[in-house]
Coordinates of C-alpha atoms in Angstrom, one line a residue:
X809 CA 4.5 29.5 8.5
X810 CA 3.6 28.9 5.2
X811 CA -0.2 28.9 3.7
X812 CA -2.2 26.0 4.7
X813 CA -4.5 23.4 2.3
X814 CA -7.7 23.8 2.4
X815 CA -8.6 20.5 4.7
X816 CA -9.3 21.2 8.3
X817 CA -8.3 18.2 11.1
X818 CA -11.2 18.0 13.8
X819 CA -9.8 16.0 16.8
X820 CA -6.3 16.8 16.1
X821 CA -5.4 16.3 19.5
X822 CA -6.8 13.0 20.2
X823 CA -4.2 9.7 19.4
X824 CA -5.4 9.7 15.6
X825 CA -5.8 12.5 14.9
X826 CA -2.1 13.7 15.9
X827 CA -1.4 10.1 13.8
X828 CA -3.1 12.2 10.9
X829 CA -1.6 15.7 11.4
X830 CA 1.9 13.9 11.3
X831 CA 1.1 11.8 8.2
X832 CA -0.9 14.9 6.4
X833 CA 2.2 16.7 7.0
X834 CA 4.9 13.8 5.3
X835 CA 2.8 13.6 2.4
X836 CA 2.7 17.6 2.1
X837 CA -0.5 18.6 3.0
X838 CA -0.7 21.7 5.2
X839 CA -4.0 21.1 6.9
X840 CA -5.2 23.5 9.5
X841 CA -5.6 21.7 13.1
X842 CA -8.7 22.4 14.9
X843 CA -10.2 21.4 18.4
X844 CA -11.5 22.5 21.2
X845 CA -8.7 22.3 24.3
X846 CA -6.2 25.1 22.9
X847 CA -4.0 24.2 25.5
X848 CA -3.1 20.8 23.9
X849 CA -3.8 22.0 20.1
X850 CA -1.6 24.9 20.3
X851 CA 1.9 23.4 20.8
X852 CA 1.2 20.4 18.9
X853 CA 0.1 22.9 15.8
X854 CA 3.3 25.2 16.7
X855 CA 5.2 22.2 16.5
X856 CA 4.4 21.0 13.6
X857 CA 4.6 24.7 12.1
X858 CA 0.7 23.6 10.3
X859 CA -2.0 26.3 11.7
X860 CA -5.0 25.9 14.2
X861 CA -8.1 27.1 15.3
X862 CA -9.9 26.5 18.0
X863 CA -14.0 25.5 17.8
X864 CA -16.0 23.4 20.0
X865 CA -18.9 21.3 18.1
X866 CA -21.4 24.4 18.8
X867 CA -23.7 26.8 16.7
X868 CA -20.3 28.6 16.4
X869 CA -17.8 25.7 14.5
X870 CA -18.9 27.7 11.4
X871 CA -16.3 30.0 11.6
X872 CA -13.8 27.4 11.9
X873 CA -14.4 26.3 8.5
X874 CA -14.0 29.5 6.7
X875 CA -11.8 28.9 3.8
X876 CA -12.1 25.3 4.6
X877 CA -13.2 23.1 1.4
X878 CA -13.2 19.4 3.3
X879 CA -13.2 18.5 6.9
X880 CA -11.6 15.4 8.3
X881 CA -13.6 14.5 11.2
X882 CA -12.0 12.8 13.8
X883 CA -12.9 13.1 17.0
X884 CA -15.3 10.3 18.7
X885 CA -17.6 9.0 19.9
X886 CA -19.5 9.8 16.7
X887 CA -22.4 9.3 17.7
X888 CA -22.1 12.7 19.5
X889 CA -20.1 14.3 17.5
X890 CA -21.2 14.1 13.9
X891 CA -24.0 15.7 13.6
X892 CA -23.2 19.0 14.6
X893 CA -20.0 18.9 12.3
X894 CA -22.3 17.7 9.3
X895 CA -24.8 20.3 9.9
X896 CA -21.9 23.6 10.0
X897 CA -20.0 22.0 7.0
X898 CA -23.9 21.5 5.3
X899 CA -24.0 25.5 6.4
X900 CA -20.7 26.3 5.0
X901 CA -20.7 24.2 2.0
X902 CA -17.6 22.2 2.9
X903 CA -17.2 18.2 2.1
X904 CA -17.0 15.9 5.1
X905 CA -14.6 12.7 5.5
X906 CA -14.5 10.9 8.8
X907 CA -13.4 8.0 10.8
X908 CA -16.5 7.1 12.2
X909 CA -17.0 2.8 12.4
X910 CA -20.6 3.9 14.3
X911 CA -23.2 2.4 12.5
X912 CA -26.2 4.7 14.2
X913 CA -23.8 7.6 13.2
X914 CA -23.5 6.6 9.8
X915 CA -26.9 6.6 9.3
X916 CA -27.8 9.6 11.1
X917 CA -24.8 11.2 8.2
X918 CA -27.4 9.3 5.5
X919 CA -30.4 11.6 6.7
X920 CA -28.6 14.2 5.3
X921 CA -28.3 13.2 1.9
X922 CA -30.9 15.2 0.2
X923 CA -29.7 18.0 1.5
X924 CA -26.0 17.9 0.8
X925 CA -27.0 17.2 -2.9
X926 CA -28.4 20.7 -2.5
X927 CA -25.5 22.1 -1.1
X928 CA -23.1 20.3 -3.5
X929 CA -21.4 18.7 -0.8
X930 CA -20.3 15.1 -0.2
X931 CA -20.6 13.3 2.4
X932 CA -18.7 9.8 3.6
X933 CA -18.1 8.4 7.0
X934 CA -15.7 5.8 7.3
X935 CA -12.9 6.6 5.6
X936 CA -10.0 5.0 7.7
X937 CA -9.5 1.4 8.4
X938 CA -13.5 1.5 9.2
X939 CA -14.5 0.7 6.6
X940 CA -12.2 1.3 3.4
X941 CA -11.0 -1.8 2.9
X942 CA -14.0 -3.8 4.3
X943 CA -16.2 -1.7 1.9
X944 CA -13.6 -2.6 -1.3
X945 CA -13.8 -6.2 0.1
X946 CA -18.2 -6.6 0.8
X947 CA -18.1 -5.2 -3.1
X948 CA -15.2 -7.3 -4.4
X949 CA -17.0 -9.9 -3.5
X950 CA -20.2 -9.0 -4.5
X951 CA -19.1 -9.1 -7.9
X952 CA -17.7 -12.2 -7.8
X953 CA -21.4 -13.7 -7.4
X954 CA -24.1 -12.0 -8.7
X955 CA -27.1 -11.4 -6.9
X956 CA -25.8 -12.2 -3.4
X957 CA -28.2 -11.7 -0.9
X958 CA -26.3 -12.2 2.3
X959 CA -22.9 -11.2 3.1
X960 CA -20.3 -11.8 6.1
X961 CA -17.8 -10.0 7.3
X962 CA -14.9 -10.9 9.9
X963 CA -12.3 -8.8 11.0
X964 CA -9.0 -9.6 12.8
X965 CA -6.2 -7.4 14.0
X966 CA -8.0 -5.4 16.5
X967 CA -5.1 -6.2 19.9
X968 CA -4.9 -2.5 20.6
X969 CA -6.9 0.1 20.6
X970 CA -7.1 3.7 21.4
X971 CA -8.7 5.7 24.3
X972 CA -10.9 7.1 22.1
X973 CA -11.4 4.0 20.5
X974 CA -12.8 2.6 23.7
X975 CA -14.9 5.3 24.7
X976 CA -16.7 4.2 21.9
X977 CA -16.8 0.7 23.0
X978 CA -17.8 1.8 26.3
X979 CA -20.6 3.8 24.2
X980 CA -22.1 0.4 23.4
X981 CA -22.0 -1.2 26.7
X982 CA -25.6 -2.4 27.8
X983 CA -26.8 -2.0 24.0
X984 CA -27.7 -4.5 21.1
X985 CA -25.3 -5.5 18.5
X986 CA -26.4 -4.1 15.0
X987 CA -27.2 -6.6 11.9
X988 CA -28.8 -5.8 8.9
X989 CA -31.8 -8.3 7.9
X990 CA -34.1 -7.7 4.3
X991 CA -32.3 -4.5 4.0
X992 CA -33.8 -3.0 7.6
X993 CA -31.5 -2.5 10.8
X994 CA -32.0 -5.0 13.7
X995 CA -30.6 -5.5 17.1
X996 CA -29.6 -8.4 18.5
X997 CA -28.2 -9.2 22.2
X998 CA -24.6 -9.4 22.3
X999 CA -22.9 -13.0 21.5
X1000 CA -25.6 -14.2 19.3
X1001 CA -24.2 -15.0 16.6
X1002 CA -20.8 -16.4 16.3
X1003 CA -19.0 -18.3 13.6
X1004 CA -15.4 -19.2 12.0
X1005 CA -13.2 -17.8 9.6
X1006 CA -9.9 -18.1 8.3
X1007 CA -7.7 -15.1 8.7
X1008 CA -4.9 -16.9 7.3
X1009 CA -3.9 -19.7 9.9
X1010 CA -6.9 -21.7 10.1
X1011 CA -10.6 -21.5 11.3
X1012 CA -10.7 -18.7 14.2
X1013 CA -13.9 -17.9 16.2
X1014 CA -15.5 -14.8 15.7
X1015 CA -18.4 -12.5 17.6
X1016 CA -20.9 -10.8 15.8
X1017 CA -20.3 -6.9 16.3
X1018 CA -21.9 -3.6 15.7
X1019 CA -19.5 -2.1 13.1
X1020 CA -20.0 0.3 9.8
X1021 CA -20.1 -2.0 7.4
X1022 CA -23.6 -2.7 8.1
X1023 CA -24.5 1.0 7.0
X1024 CA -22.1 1.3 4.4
X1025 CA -22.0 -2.4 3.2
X1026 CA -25.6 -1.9 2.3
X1027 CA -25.3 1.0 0.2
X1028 CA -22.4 0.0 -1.8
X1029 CA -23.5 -3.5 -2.9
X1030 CA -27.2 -3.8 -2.1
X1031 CA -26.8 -7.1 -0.4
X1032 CA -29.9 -7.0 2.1
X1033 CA -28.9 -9.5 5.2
X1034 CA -25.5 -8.3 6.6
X1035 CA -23.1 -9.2 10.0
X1036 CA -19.7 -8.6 10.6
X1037 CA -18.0 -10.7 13.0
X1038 CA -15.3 -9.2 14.9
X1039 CA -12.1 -12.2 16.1
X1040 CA -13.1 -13.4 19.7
X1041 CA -9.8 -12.2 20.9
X1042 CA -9.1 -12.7 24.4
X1043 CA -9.5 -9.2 25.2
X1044 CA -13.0 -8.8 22.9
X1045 CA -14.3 -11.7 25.0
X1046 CA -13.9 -10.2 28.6
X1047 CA -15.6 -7.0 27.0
X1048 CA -18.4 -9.1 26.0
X1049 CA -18.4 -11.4 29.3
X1050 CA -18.3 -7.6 31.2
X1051 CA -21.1 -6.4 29.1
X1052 CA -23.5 -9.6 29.1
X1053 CA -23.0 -9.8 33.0
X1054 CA -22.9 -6.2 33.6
X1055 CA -24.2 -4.2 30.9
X1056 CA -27.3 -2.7 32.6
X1057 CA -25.1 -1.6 35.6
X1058 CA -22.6 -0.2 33.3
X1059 CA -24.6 1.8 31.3
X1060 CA -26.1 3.5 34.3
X1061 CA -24.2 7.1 35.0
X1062 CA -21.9 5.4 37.9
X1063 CA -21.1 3.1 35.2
X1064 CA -19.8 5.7 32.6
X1065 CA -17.9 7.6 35.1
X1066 CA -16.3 4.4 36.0
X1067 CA -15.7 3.1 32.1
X1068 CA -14.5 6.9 31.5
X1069 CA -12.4 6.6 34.4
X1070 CA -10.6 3.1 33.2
X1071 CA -10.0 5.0 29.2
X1072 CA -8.0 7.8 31.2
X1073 CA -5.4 5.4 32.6
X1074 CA -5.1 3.4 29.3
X1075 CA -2.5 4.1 26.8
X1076 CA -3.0 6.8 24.7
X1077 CA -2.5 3.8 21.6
X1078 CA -0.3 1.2 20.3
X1079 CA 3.0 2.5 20.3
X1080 CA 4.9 3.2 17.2
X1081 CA 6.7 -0.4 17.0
X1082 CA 3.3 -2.0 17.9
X1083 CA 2.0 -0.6 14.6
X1084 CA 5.1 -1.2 12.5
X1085 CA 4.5 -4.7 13.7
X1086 CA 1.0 -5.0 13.4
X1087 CA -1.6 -5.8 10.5
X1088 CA -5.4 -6.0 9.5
X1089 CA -6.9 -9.1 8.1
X1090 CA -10.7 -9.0 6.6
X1091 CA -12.5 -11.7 5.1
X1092 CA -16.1 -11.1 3.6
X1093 CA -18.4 -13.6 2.1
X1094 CA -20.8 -13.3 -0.2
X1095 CA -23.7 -16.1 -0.8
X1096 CA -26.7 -16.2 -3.0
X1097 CA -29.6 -17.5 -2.9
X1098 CA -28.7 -20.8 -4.3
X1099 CA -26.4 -21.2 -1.4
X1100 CA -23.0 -20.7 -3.3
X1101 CA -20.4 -18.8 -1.8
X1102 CA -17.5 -16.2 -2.8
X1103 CA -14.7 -15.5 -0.2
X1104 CA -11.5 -13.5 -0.4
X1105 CA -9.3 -12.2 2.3
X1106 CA -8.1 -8.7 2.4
X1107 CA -4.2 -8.4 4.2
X1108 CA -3.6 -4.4 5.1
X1109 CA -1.1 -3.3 7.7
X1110 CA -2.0 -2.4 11.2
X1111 CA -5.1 -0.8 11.3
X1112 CA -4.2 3.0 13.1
X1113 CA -1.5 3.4 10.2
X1114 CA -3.9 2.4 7.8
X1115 CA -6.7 4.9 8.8
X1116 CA -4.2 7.8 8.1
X1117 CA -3.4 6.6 4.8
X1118 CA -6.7 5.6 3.5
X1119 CA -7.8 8.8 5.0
X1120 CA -5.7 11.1 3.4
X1121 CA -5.5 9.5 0.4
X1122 CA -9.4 10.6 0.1
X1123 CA -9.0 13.4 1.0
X1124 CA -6.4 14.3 -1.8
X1125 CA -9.0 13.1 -4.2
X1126 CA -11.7 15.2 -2.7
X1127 CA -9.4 18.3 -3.1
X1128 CA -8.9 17.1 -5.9
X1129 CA -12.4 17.4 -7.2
X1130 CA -12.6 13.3 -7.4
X1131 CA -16.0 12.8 -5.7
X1132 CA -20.0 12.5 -5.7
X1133 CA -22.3 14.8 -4.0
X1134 CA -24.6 13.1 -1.8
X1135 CA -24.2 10.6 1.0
X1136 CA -21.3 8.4 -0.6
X1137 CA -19.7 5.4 0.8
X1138 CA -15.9 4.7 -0.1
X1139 CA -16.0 1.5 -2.3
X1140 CA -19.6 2.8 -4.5
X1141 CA -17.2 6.5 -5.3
X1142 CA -13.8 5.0 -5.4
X1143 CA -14.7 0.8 -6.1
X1144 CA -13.3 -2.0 -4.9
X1145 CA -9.7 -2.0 -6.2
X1146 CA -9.0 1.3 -5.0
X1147 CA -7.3 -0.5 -1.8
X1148 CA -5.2 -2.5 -4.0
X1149 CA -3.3 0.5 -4.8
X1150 CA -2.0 0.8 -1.8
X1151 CA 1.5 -0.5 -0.1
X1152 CA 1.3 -3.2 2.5
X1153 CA -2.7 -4.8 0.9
X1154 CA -2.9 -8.0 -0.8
X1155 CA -6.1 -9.3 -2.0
X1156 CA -6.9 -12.9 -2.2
X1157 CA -9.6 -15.2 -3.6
X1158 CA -10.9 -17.9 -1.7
X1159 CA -12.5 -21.7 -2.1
X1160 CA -16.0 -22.0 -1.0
X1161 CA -15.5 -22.3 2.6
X1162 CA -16.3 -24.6 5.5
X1163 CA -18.8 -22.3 8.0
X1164 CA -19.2 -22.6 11.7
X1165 CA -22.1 -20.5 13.0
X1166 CA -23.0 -21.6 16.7
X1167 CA -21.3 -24.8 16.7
X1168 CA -22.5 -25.9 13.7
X1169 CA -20.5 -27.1 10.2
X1170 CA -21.1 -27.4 7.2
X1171 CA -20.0 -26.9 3.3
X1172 CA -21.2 -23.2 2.0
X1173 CA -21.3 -24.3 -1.0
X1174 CA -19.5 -24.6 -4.3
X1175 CA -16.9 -21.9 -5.6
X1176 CA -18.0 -19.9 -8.3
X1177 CA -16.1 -16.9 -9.7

């Protein structure tokens, strides 16, 4: 077995994190595999002839990350999970990358910014599909009109989804969808807000969501009022019907035994020709204050393959030395084009656009650029 990179792979058991260890592997990196359940890390490590350790998220992951310069954290929810990783890789000076889309857990990483300025150590959630390219977008677009004040986000592409992936969902269930308003955090009940976009064939509804662009949309452009609207999907609308009819039973214990019980008989993920198959579409706008509006529309391919290369391409820049100490956000460190360069994305500017919010219509305004 040869030496391995300094980059450790936390979760590299779980469906994207095996994703990653295969991918980190083709582009050759030799990261060292780390979970908790040796039983399922060992084989797949042995197979893959990379090393592995194995550290539960406890006052003892420390010693996992000896020799370790950045940690790609990727096992959810996140909301759990970070913050004991942040704090040992805070301990051990290491960087941290993950793949959280958690807002809460993004912003419980942001308390720790001071202190990873001491330590010299960056910190950035969200480095896969949530929210590279979304973050590139919200400042793309930003640019294009200056001094926006309120920005939208919809995402489509979102058919399959992981276990883990779901657990997260589940997470939610009974909780209040996150928006930003004058630059503060507020909750609102599920299915508030709902409005069009164009993903590429024509006005499609969309749900307002909890997702990480309102943490790291903020920071990277400033805009103060931000949603992001998920595509009301068939599938995405059950899980809201479920959770506006059911949400207080569900998020009872019974509940998450039965919601944990449903993510064990799911599949793992979408299978390999589901993600050859598959693709990402984001549309952000941006509108100041006089009303005028700035769209473009992000194309990347399916959004689990995507994660592991917008992952470890960040990663190779941290090793690297490509990076800022602090709490960091993808787009402010790397900016907006950085998604450009990679296969599979296209990037395109809109016309002002007609918006639907709530049944309503009108003209955004005029196009600027």
């Amino acid at each position: 077995m040869g030496s391995s990179d300094p980059l450790l792979i936390y979760g590299a058991t779980g469906y994207t994190g095996r994703l990653l260890a295969r991918a980190a592997k083709s582009r050759g990196l030799r990261p060292v595999l780390c979970g908790r359940d040796e039983v399922r890390l060992a084989p797949f490590a042995t197979d893959l002839g990379l090393e592995y350790r194995v550290a539960r998220l406890d006052a003892r992951l420390e010693e996992a990350l000896r020799g370790i310069r950045v940690v790609l954290h990727a096992a959810g929810p996140f909301s759990s999970t970070c913050s004991p990783m942040v704090s040992a890789c805070l301990r051990a000076g290491v960087h941290y990358l993950d793949l959280s889309g958690e807002v809460a857990a993004m912003e419980g990483v942001r308390q720790s910014d001071a202190q990873a300025r001491e330590r010299h150590v960056m910190l950035m959630p969200g480095v896969g599909f949530d929210v590279v390219p979304s973050d590139c977008l919200a400042l793309h677009v930003a640019r294009r009109g200056r001094g926006a004040r309120r920005l939208a986000i919809g995402i489509s592409g979102l058919e399959g989804i992981s276990r883990g992936s779901f657990r997260t969902v589940a997470e939610g269930v009974g909780q209040t969808v996150s928006i930003r308003r004058r630059g503060e955090l507020r909750g609102i009940p599920p299915g508030t807000l709902v409005r069009a976009f164009d993903y590429g064939q024509g006005p499609r509804p969309s749900i307002a969501v909890s997702w990480g662009d309102v943490c790291t949309a903020y920071y990277s452009t400033g805009i103060p009022d931000i949603t992001v609207f998920c595509e009301a999907i068939p599938s995405f609308q059950m899980m809201l019907m479920a959770n506006r009819c059911f949400g207080g039973m569900l998020a009872t214990e019974a509940g998450h035994v039965w919601l944990e019980a449903l993510a064990r008989v799911m599949p793992q993920g979408p299978t390999e020709a589901q993600r050859a198959a598959g693709h990402g579409i984001i549309v952000a706008e941006a509108e100041d204050e006089r009303g005028h509006c700035f769209q473009s529309r992000l194309r990347t391919p399916e959004v689990y393959t995507f994660t592991c290369t917008t992952g470890l391409a960040i990663v190779e820049r941290v090793l690297a030395g490509d990076l800022e100490v602090g709490f960091q956000t993808p787009a402010r460190v790397y900016g907006p084009d950085f998604i450009l360069a990679f296969e599979g994305v296209s990037l395109e500017d809109l016309s002002a656009p007609e918006v639907s919010v709530n049944g309503h219509t009108w003209a955004a305004g005029p196009a600027g650029n």
